[in-house]
One Martini backbone bead per residue (centre of mass of N, CA, C, O) as a GRO file, in nm:
protein
  430
    1UNK     BB    1   6.268  10.003   7.398
    2UNK     BB    2   6.072  10.050   7.657
    3UNK     BB    3   5.990  10.233   7.893
    4UNK     BB    4   6.104  10.202   8.252
    5UNK     BB    5   6.030  10.141   8.589
    6UNK     BB    6   6.263  10.104   8.860
    7UNK     BB    7   6.208   9.970   9.171
    8UNK     BB    8   6.318  10.065   9.504
    9UNK     BB    9   6.473   9.960   9.814
   10UNK     BB   10   6.564  10.098  10.147
   11UNK     BB   11   6.774   9.970  10.407
   12UNK     BB   12   6.825  10.244  10.552
   13UNK     BB   13   6.929  10.601  10.691
   14UNK     BB   14   7.209  10.658  10.727
   15UNK     BB   15   7.501  10.746  10.607
   16UNK     BB   16   7.478  10.561  10.355
   17UNK     BB   17   7.180  10.582  10.290
   18UNK     BB   18   7.188  10.884  10.235
   19UNK     BB   19   7.387  10.870  10.001
   20UNK     BB   20   7.214  10.692   9.815
   21UNK     BB   21   6.973  10.880   9.803
   22UNK     BB   22   7.132  11.122   9.668
   23UNK     BB   23   7.231  10.982   9.416
   24UNK     BB   24   6.961  10.882   9.301
   25UNK     BB   25   6.840  11.172   9.285
   26UNK     BB   26   7.069  11.313   9.118
   27UNK     BB   27   7.084  11.053   8.886
   28UNK     BB   28   6.812  11.021   8.724
   29UNK     BB   29   6.875  11.140   8.438
   30UNK     BB   30   7.131  10.978   8.386
   31UNK     BB   31   7.001  10.697   8.413
   32UNK     BB   32   6.786  10.732   8.197
   33UNK     BB   33   6.990  10.770   7.962
   34UNK     BB   34   7.155  10.499   8.004
   35UNK     BB   35   6.889  10.290   8.036
   36UNK     BB   36   6.585  10.376   7.960
   37UNK     BB   37   6.536  10.416   8.278
   38UNK     BB   38   6.387  10.449   8.589
   39UNK     BB   39   6.500  10.512   8.912
   40UNK     BB   40   6.286  10.433   9.200
   41UNK     BB   41   6.203  10.525   9.520
   42UNK     BB   42   5.954  10.362   9.717
   43UNK     BB   43   6.124  10.253   9.979
   44UNK     BB   44   6.203  10.315  10.338
   45UNK     BB   45   6.367  10.158  10.593
   46UNK     BB   46   6.283  10.247  10.933
   47UNK     BB   47   6.258  10.327  11.272
   48UNK     BB   48   6.241  10.661  11.251
   49UNK     BB   49   6.023  10.852  11.104
   50UNK     BB   50   6.075  11.140  11.199
   51UNK     BB   51   6.382  11.152  11.147
   52UNK     BB   52   6.375  11.067  10.846
   53UNK     BB   53   6.196  11.306  10.726
   54UNK     BB   54   6.455  11.510  10.721
   55UNK     BB   55   6.601  11.340  10.459
   56UNK     BB   56   6.344  11.378  10.271
   57UNK     BB   57   6.119  11.487  10.030
   58UNK     BB   58   5.914  11.219  10.082
   59UNK     BB   59   5.756  11.055  10.347
   60UNK     BB   60   5.598  10.828  10.181
   61UNK     BB   61   5.851  10.623  10.165
   62UNK     BB   62   5.819  10.555  10.445
   63UNK     BB   63   5.904  10.273  10.678
   64UNK     BB   64   5.858  10.006  10.949
   65UNK     BB   65   5.782   9.775  10.725
   66UNK     BB   66   5.888   9.499  10.564
   67UNK     BB   67   5.620   9.408  10.422
   68UNK     BB   68   5.609   9.661  10.225
   69UNK     BB   69   5.844   9.522  10.048
   70UNK     BB   70   5.838   9.208  10.009
   71UNK     BB   71   5.513   9.230   9.904
   72UNK     BB   72   5.621   9.415   9.662
   73UNK     BB   73   5.620   9.356   9.319
   74UNK     BB   74   5.740   9.650   9.219
   75UNK     BB   75   5.990   9.562   9.371
   76UNK     BB   76   6.326   9.473   9.249
   77UNK     BB   77   6.519   9.637   9.453
   78UNK     BB   78   6.735   9.573   9.731
   79UNK     BB   79   6.892   9.797   9.972
   80UNK     BB   80   7.148   9.714  10.203
   81UNK     BB   81   7.234   9.946  10.499
   82UNK     BB   82   7.227   9.840  10.810
   83UNK     BB   83   7.387   9.621  10.920
   84UNK     BB   84   7.477   9.344  11.029
   85UNK     BB   85   7.320   9.033  11.067
   86UNK     BB   86   7.057   9.130  11.232
   87UNK     BB   87   6.803   9.140  10.989
   88UNK     BB   88   6.962   9.130  10.720
   89UNK     BB   89   6.961   8.830  10.644
   90UNK     BB   90   6.662   8.785  10.635
   91UNK     BB   91   6.591   8.998  10.430
   92UNK     BB   92   6.760   8.895  10.199
   93UNK     BB   93   6.636   8.608  10.175
   94UNK     BB   94   6.351   8.699  10.127
   95UNK     BB   95   6.398   8.869   9.876
   96UNK     BB   96   6.514   8.643   9.707
   97UNK     BB   97   6.266   8.444   9.736
   98UNK     BB   98   6.094   8.687   9.591
   99UNK     BB   99   6.275   8.773   9.329
  100UNK     BB  100   6.477   8.972   9.421
  101UNK     BB  101   6.716   9.210   9.425
  102UNK     BB  102   7.057   9.271   9.565
  103UNK     BB  103   7.215   9.527   9.767
  104UNK     BB  104   7.536   9.530   9.949
  105UNK     BB  105   7.760   9.647  10.237
  106UNK     BB  106   7.787   9.366  10.408
  107UNK     BB  107   8.074   9.230  10.527
  108UNK     BB  108   7.986   9.047  10.763
  109UNK     BB  109   7.785   8.872  10.601
  110UNK     BB  110   7.955   8.786  10.354
  111UNK     BB  111   8.201   8.657  10.517
  112UNK     BB  112   8.001   8.426  10.626
  113UNK     BB  113   7.715   8.403  10.413
  114UNK     BB  114   7.771   8.429  10.103
  115UNK     BB  115   7.711   8.146   9.979
  116UNK     BB  116   7.415   8.127  10.062
  117UNK     BB  117   7.313   8.384   9.925
  118UNK     BB  118   7.409   8.311   9.636
  119UNK     BB  119   7.247   8.055   9.614
  120UNK     BB  120   6.972   8.190   9.645
  121UNK     BB  121   7.008   8.370   9.394
  122UNK     BB  122   7.038   8.140   9.190
  123UNK     BB  123   6.768   7.990   9.239
  124UNK     BB  124   6.612   8.287   9.161
  125UNK     BB  125   6.758   8.451   8.940
  126UNK     BB  126   6.933   8.651   9.102
  127UNK     BB  127   7.088   8.945   9.225
  128UNK     BB  128   7.407   8.973   9.401
  129UNK     BB  129   7.555   9.268   9.528
  130UNK     BB  130   7.902   9.393   9.690
  131UNK     BB  131   8.114   9.618   9.633
  132UNK     BB  132   8.095   9.795   9.911
  133UNK     BB  133   8.215   9.565  10.116
  134UNK     BB  134   8.495   9.669   9.968
  135UNK     BB  135   8.666   9.957   9.967
  136UNK     BB  136   8.418  10.109   9.888
  137UNK     BB  137   8.494  10.308   9.603
  138UNK     BB  138   8.648  10.066   9.508
  139UNK     BB  139   8.699   9.867   9.240
  140UNK     BB  140   8.709   9.490   9.297
  141UNK     BB  141   8.490   9.277   9.266
  142UNK     BB  142   8.448   9.299   8.958
  143UNK     BB  143   8.735   9.248   8.860
  144UNK     BB  144   8.763   8.971   8.983
  145UNK     BB  145   8.507   8.839   8.841
  146UNK     BB  146   8.561   8.967   8.535
  147UNK     BB  147   8.817   9.127   8.427
  148UNK     BB  148   9.014   8.875   8.569
  149UNK     BB  149   8.912   8.583   8.457
  150UNK     BB  150   9.178   8.527   8.269
  151UNK     BB  151   9.310   8.462   8.552
  152UNK     BB  152   9.561   8.354   8.769
  153UNK     BB  153   9.533   8.421   9.095
  154UNK     BB  154   9.796   8.459   9.362
  155UNK     BB  155   9.742   8.773   9.464
  156UNK     BB  156   9.608   8.964   9.754
  157UNK     BB  157   9.697   9.300   9.849
  158UNK     BB  158   9.621   9.533  10.137
  159UNK     BB  159   9.468   9.840  10.213
  160UNK     BB  160   9.144   9.792  10.410
  161UNK     BB  161   9.193  10.028  10.641
  162UNK     BB  162   9.161  10.360  10.725
  163UNK     BB  163   9.219  10.390  11.024
  164UNK     BB  164   9.503  10.246  11.043
  165UNK     BB  165   9.633  10.420  10.820
  166UNK     BB  166   9.608  10.692  10.967
  167UNK     BB  167   9.769  10.617  11.219
  168UNK     BB  168  10.036  10.534  11.073
  169UNK     BB  169  10.079  10.806  10.934
  170UNK     BB  170  10.113  10.972  11.196
  171UNK     BB  171  10.346  10.809  11.319
  172UNK     BB  172  10.538  10.867  11.071
  173UNK     BB  173  10.505  11.191  11.016
  174UNK     BB  174  10.470  11.283  11.357
  175UNK     BB  175  10.559  11.080  11.594
  176UNK     BB  176  10.340  10.922  11.706
  177UNK     BB  177  10.162  10.748  11.910
  178UNK     BB  178   9.907  10.542  11.912
  179UNK     BB  179   9.707  10.687  12.111
  180UNK     BB  180   9.723  10.965  11.977
  181UNK     BB  181   9.628  10.876  11.687
  182UNK     BB  182   9.359  10.761  11.783
  183UNK     BB  183   9.243  11.018  11.899
  184UNK     BB  184   9.244  11.174  11.630
  185UNK     BB  185   9.063  10.968  11.470
  186UNK     BB  186   8.820  11.015  11.655
  187UNK     BB  187   8.784  11.327  11.624
  188UNK     BB  188   8.761  11.296  11.290
  189UNK     BB  189   8.588  11.013  11.233
  190UNK     BB  190   8.770  10.745  11.171
  191UNK     BB  191   8.677  10.640  11.450
  192UNK     BB  192   8.523  10.462  11.661
  193UNK     BB  193   8.425  10.438  11.984
  194UNK     BB  194   8.483  10.137  11.897
  195UNK     BB  195   8.800  10.026  11.751
  196UNK     BB  196   8.848   9.713  11.741
  197UNK     BB  197   8.792   9.623  11.449
  198UNK     BB  198   9.021   9.781  11.333
  199UNK     BB  199   9.291   9.756  11.520
  200UNK     BB  200   9.260   9.416  11.511
  201UNK     BB  201   9.168   9.333  11.194
  202UNK     BB  202   8.868   9.250  11.138
  203UNK     BB  203   8.771   9.428  10.905
  204UNK     BB  204   8.989   9.328  10.711
  205UNK     BB  205   8.927   9.027  10.725
  206UNK     BB  206   8.651   9.035  10.595
  207UNK     BB  207   8.749   9.154  10.325
  208UNK     BB  208   8.952   8.926  10.257
  209UNK     BB  209   8.757   8.689  10.237
  210UNK     BB  210   8.611   8.789   9.998
  211UNK     BB  211   8.840   8.823   9.793
  212UNK     BB  212   8.955   8.535   9.811
  213UNK     BB  213   8.703   8.382   9.710
  214UNK     BB  214   8.704   8.521   9.425
  215UNK     BB  215   9.002   8.495   9.329
  216UNK     BB  216   9.006   8.152   9.414
  217UNK     BB  217   8.735   7.996   9.402
  218UNK     BB  218   8.719   7.975   9.731
  219UNK     BB  219   8.610   7.933  10.038
  220UNK     BB  220   8.630   8.220  10.265
  221UNK     BB  221   8.638   8.297  10.593
  222UNK     BB  222   8.683   8.482  10.874
  223UNK     BB  223   8.788   8.224  11.041
  224UNK     BB  224   9.049   8.185  10.833
  225UNK     BB  225   9.162   8.452  10.944
  226UNK     BB  226   9.451   8.603  11.035
  227UNK     BB  227   9.472   8.831  11.322
  228UNK     BB  228   9.653   9.155  11.356
  229UNK     BB  229   9.725   9.433  11.508
  230UNK     BB  230   9.851   9.785  11.607
  231UNK     BB  231   9.880   9.845  11.922
  232UNK     BB  232  10.211   9.757  11.938
  233UNK     BB  233  10.297   9.987  11.780
  234UNK     BB  234  10.580  10.209  11.756
  235UNK     BB  235  10.772  10.477  11.703
  236UNK     BB  236  11.030  10.300  11.708
  237UNK     BB  237  10.963  10.103  11.488
  238UNK     BB  238  10.932  10.316  11.268
  239UNK     BB  239  11.215  10.428  11.283
  240UNK     BB  240  11.356  10.163  11.201
  241UNK     BB  241  11.217  10.129  10.931
  242UNK     BB  242  11.321  10.401  10.803
  243UNK     BB  243  11.624  10.320  10.827
  244UNK     BB  244  11.550  10.064  10.620
  245UNK     BB  245  11.335  10.159  10.396
  246UNK     BB  246  11.052  10.153  10.558
  247UNK     BB  247  10.709  10.065  10.614
  248UNK     BB  248  10.420  10.054  10.817
  249UNK     BB  249  10.152   9.816  10.758
  250UNK     BB  250   9.822   9.719  10.730
  251UNK     BB  251   9.781   9.395  10.599
  252UNK     BB  252   9.624   9.213  10.340
  253UNK     BB  253   9.685   8.863  10.282
  254UNK     BB  254   9.651   8.670   9.972
  255UNK     BB  255   9.738   8.326   9.882
  256UNK     BB  256   9.790   8.096   9.606
  257UNK     BB  257   9.911   7.792   9.668
  258UNK     BB  258  10.006   7.462   9.640
  259UNK     BB  259   9.924   7.426   9.975
  260UNK     BB  260   9.727   7.680   9.972
  261UNK     BB  261   9.570   7.927  10.157
  262UNK     BB  262   9.647   8.255  10.239
  263UNK     BB  263   9.505   8.440  10.541
  264UNK     BB  264   9.617   8.766  10.640
  265UNK     BB  265   9.638   9.008  10.922
  266UNK     BB  266   9.905   9.253  10.943
  267UNK     BB  267  10.179   9.389  11.021
  268UNK     BB  268  10.419   9.556  10.791
  269UNK     BB  269  10.715   9.562  10.626
  270UNK     BB  270  10.776   9.794  10.367
  271UNK     BB  271  10.896   9.926  10.104
  272UNK     BB  272  10.899  10.259  10.013
  273UNK     BB  273  10.877  10.172   9.694
  274UNK     BB  274  10.618  10.061   9.739
  275UNK     BB  275  10.301  10.140   9.646
  276UNK     BB  276  10.169  10.095   9.938
  277UNK     BB  277  10.349  10.317  10.092
  278UNK     BB  278  10.189  10.570   9.949
  279UNK     BB  279   9.944  10.512  10.133
  280UNK     BB  280   9.745  10.752  10.288
  281UNK     BB  281   9.569  10.765  10.552
  282UNK     BB  282   9.232  10.671  10.452
  283UNK     BB  283   9.334  10.512  10.227
  284UNK     BB  284   9.305  10.264   9.972
  285UNK     BB  285   9.458   9.943   9.859
  286UNK     BB  286   9.488   9.701   9.583
  287UNK     BB  287   9.693   9.418   9.514
  288UNK     BB  288   9.724   9.236   9.202
  289UNK     BB  289   9.802   8.900   9.088
  290UNK     BB  290   9.842   8.782   8.753
  291UNK     BB  291   9.949   8.586   8.489
  292UNK     BB  292   9.867   8.798   8.263
  293UNK     BB  293   9.861   9.103   8.390
  294UNK     BB  294   9.995   9.102   8.662
  295UNK     BB  295  10.030   9.401   8.804
  296UNK     BB  296   9.774   9.561   9.019
  297UNK     BB  297   9.612   9.875   9.119
  298UNK     BB  298   9.373   9.984   9.369
  299UNK     BB  299   9.253  10.326   9.433
  300UNK     BB  300   9.108  10.492   9.730
  301UNK     BB  301   8.822  10.531   9.891
  302UNK     BB  302   8.715  10.311  10.166
  303UNK     BB  303   8.505  10.529  10.273
  304UNK     BB  304   8.206  10.663  10.333
  305UNK     BB  305   7.928  10.794  10.209
  306UNK     BB  306   7.997  10.849   9.890
  307UNK     BB  307   8.181  10.609   9.809
  308UNK     BB  308   7.977  10.385   9.891
  309UNK     BB  309   7.746  10.489   9.718
  310UNK     BB  310   7.877  10.456   9.451
  311UNK     BB  311   7.898  10.146   9.458
  312UNK     BB  312   7.596  10.084   9.501
  313UNK     BB  313   7.489  10.231   9.242
  314UNK     BB  314   7.653  10.053   9.047
  315UNK     BB  315   7.486   9.801   9.117
  316UNK     BB  316   7.211   9.904   9.042
  317UNK     BB  317   7.269   9.949   8.753
  318UNK     BB  318   7.337   9.662   8.671
  319UNK     BB  319   7.066   9.543   8.750
  320UNK     BB  320   6.891   9.727   8.574
  321UNK     BB  321   7.012   9.630   8.310
  322UNK     BB  322   6.934   9.334   8.342
  323UNK     BB  323   6.635   9.382   8.347
  324UNK     BB  324   6.611   9.514   8.061
  325UNK     BB  325   6.768   9.250   7.924
  326UNK     BB  326   6.708   8.976   8.061
  327UNK     BB  327   7.005   8.898   8.257
  328UNK     BB  328   6.971   8.771   8.516
  329UNK     BB  329   7.179   8.559   8.711
  330UNK     BB  330   7.471   8.505   8.579
  331UNK     BB  331   7.625   8.575   8.865
  332UNK     BB  332   7.725   8.399   9.128
  333UNK     BB  333   7.883   8.159   9.264
  334UNK     BB  334   8.249   8.100   9.236
  335UNK     BB  335   8.296   7.852   9.453
  336UNK     BB  336   8.422   7.556   9.293
  337UNK     BB  337   8.631   7.517   9.515
  338UNK     BB  338   8.848   7.321   9.772
  339UNK     BB  339   9.069   7.480   9.946
  340UNK     BB  340   9.306   7.499  10.154
  341UNK     BB  341   9.398   7.625  10.476
  342UNK     BB  342   9.655   7.783  10.604
  343UNK     BB  343   9.844   7.791  10.867
  344UNK     BB  344  10.037   8.019  11.028
  345UNK     BB  345  10.278   7.815  11.099
  346UNK     BB  346  10.322   7.748  10.769
  347UNK     BB  347  10.409   8.032  10.715
  348UNK     BB  348  10.620   8.241  10.540
  349UNK     BB  349  10.868   8.469  10.684
  350UNK     BB  350  10.976   8.770  10.776
  351UNK     BB  351  11.159   8.937  11.056
  352UNK     BB  352  11.103   9.170  11.323
  353UNK     BB  353  11.329   9.198  11.605
  354UNK     BB  354  11.286   9.344  11.933
  355UNK     BB  355  11.530   9.386  12.202
  356UNK     BB  356  11.616   9.355  12.547
  357UNK     BB  357  11.957   9.345  12.664
  358UNK     BB  358  12.235   9.258  12.784
  359UNK     BB  359  12.546   9.445  12.814
  360UNK     BB  360  12.722   9.174  12.695
  361UNK     BB  361  12.907   8.932  12.619
  362UNK     BB  362  12.739   8.679  12.404
  363UNK     BB  363  12.439   8.759  12.344
  364UNK     BB  364  12.432   8.752  12.033
  365UNK     BB  365  12.530   8.459  12.010
  366UNK     BB  366  12.284   8.336  12.159
  367UNK     BB  367  12.071   8.430  11.962
  368UNK     BB  368  12.190   8.296  11.708
  369UNK     BB  369  12.171   8.006  11.816
  370UNK     BB  370  11.871   7.977  11.852
  371UNK     BB  371  11.789   8.042  11.561
  372UNK     BB  372  11.959   7.809  11.430
  373UNK     BB  373  11.817   7.572  11.588
  374UNK     BB  374  11.531   7.686  11.429
  375UNK     BB  375  11.592   7.762  11.127
  376UNK     BB  376  11.709   8.072  11.162
  377UNK     BB  377  11.812   8.325  10.968
  378UNK     BB  378  12.022   8.604  10.933
  379UNK     BB  379  12.029   8.930  10.773
  380UNK     BB  380  12.013   9.141  11.031
  381UNK     BB  381  12.187   9.377  11.258
  382UNK     BB  382  12.095   9.589  11.536
  383UNK     BB  383  12.294   9.785  11.771
  384UNK     BB  384  12.209   9.956  12.083
  385UNK     BB  385  12.288  10.148  12.338
  386UNK     BB  386  12.210  10.166  12.689
  387UNK     BB  387  12.107  10.201  12.979
  388UNK     BB  388  12.135  10.001  13.246
  389UNK     BB  389  12.308   9.768  13.105
  390UNK     BB  390  12.158   9.799  12.825
  391UNK     BB  391  12.034   9.665  12.507
  392UNK     BB  392  11.946   9.714  12.164
  393UNK     BB  393  11.802   9.472  11.938
  394UNK     BB  394  11.792   9.402  11.585
  395UNK     BB  395  11.622   9.154  11.390
  396UNK     BB  396  11.660   9.016  11.065
  397UNK     BB  397  11.512   8.773  10.885
  398UNK     BB  398  11.464   8.521  10.712
  399UNK     BB  399  11.281   8.300  10.569
  400UNK     BB  400  11.017   8.138  10.780
  401UNK     BB  401  10.855   7.939  10.963
  402UNK     BB  402  10.659   8.036  11.221
  403UNK     BB  403  10.707   7.800  11.421
  404UNK     BB  404  11.020   7.841  11.438
  405UNK     BB  405  11.013   8.129  11.540
  406UNK     BB  406  10.840   8.070  11.798
  407UNK     BB  407  11.043   7.882  11.929
  408UNK     BB  408  11.249   8.110  11.982
  409UNK     BB  409  11.074   8.288  12.159
  410UNK     BB  410  11.031   8.086  12.392
  411UNK     BB  411  11.330   8.086  12.469
  412UNK     BB  412  11.380   8.392  12.519
  413UNK     BB  413  11.177   8.414  12.760
  414UNK     BB  414  11.395   8.221  12.940
  415UNK     BB  415  11.628   8.441  12.916
  416UNK     BB  416  11.804   8.640  13.129
  417UNK     BB  417  11.947   8.836  12.897
  418UNK     BB  418  11.643   8.881  12.829
  419UNK     BB  419  11.426   9.138  12.914
  420UNK     BB  420  11.280   9.204  12.625
  421UNK     BB  421  11.010   9.175  12.399
  422UNK     BB  422  10.903   9.435  12.203
  423UNK     BB  423  10.907   9.325  11.884
  424UNK     BB  424  10.690   9.167  11.625
  425UNK     BB  425  10.746   9.189  11.264
  426UNK     BB  426  10.670   9.159  10.956
  427UNK     BB  427  10.829   9.101  10.632
  428UNK     BB  428  10.860   9.170  10.324
  429UNK     BB  429  10.928   8.891  10.158
  430UNK     BB  430  11.157   8.620  10.090
   0.00000   0.00000   0.00000
């Protein structure tokens, strides 16, 4: 097979784009040896040519005109690392329509418009790969699509946001409160200036929608995912969890059940012996259960310049190999089913409920009665006396539909003997 040069264009030269540029430049000889073809960056689309010139070896590759890329027939692969919905969506659609292959790390776009983009790729026999859109440097998209294709996957669960995992790790190991841990995460560069997408679970929700769609072969969008963040978690909650042999993690949970797909992101108490409990700081991990393979876990750096660049360049390599062997467009959209999405009220969970109550006889019996009347059974109760004639109780429930548990909470909020509902956190397990 004769030597060939495969030319690529890079859209964006921010943190991730710079990482991709470095890896492609540093790995040129290695990729030539593996592929029998050179991967060459022909164009880089940037806003500020002068600023970008300081980051590249030859500023002749820089352009601020999309037309220089989309109308260049020599460019085979477009790498989108701009982020955001627009103009990224338009550029990707136009690139695919022009018969180019696309690699993207854009989880926001894939979580919302992934099916349309994959359908466009399929129509034009192009590849659209997005390994870096979920969990950074951890390979999870390709395993779900290909390596585990012989399985009926019933569960994907993981820690898929490094910012919140860093915060919860500091709260657990150093006794910090949420705001203090968030400030440290911001100082160290783990949290954005506006951390809302991370701490409210939106970032993890987008990643979960992508993984669930692939794992269950049925379209799941970000709007389908129930999200709840970690801002209400306190050091006291974590202390109770530790006393119970548990850790609190922000988990993305996707399950394929007989009655539909569960997709939710929220804090959860998990046993300290569970593999996910050992995932610390900004690391990510994804736990997958398949009927043939059983339990598997993928672990590593979930974000950052070089881990994300690693995943992107891996996709570039795959596409370049497909071009060399003339087998592009083999795997497009795999969402051939239309499974219903379960509402959060229909999902069964166990619960950790912490309340401040009057310290007098009969209160605990009243709490138990309300729960029982709403089909909620109690697995464990912890009661600690406090000052000012108040006591703190913690109730751990057995598995129950969320709507029934919420009915109990509504009644508690109207009871004079209950001074405050301090925390409600789901608990792992049936």
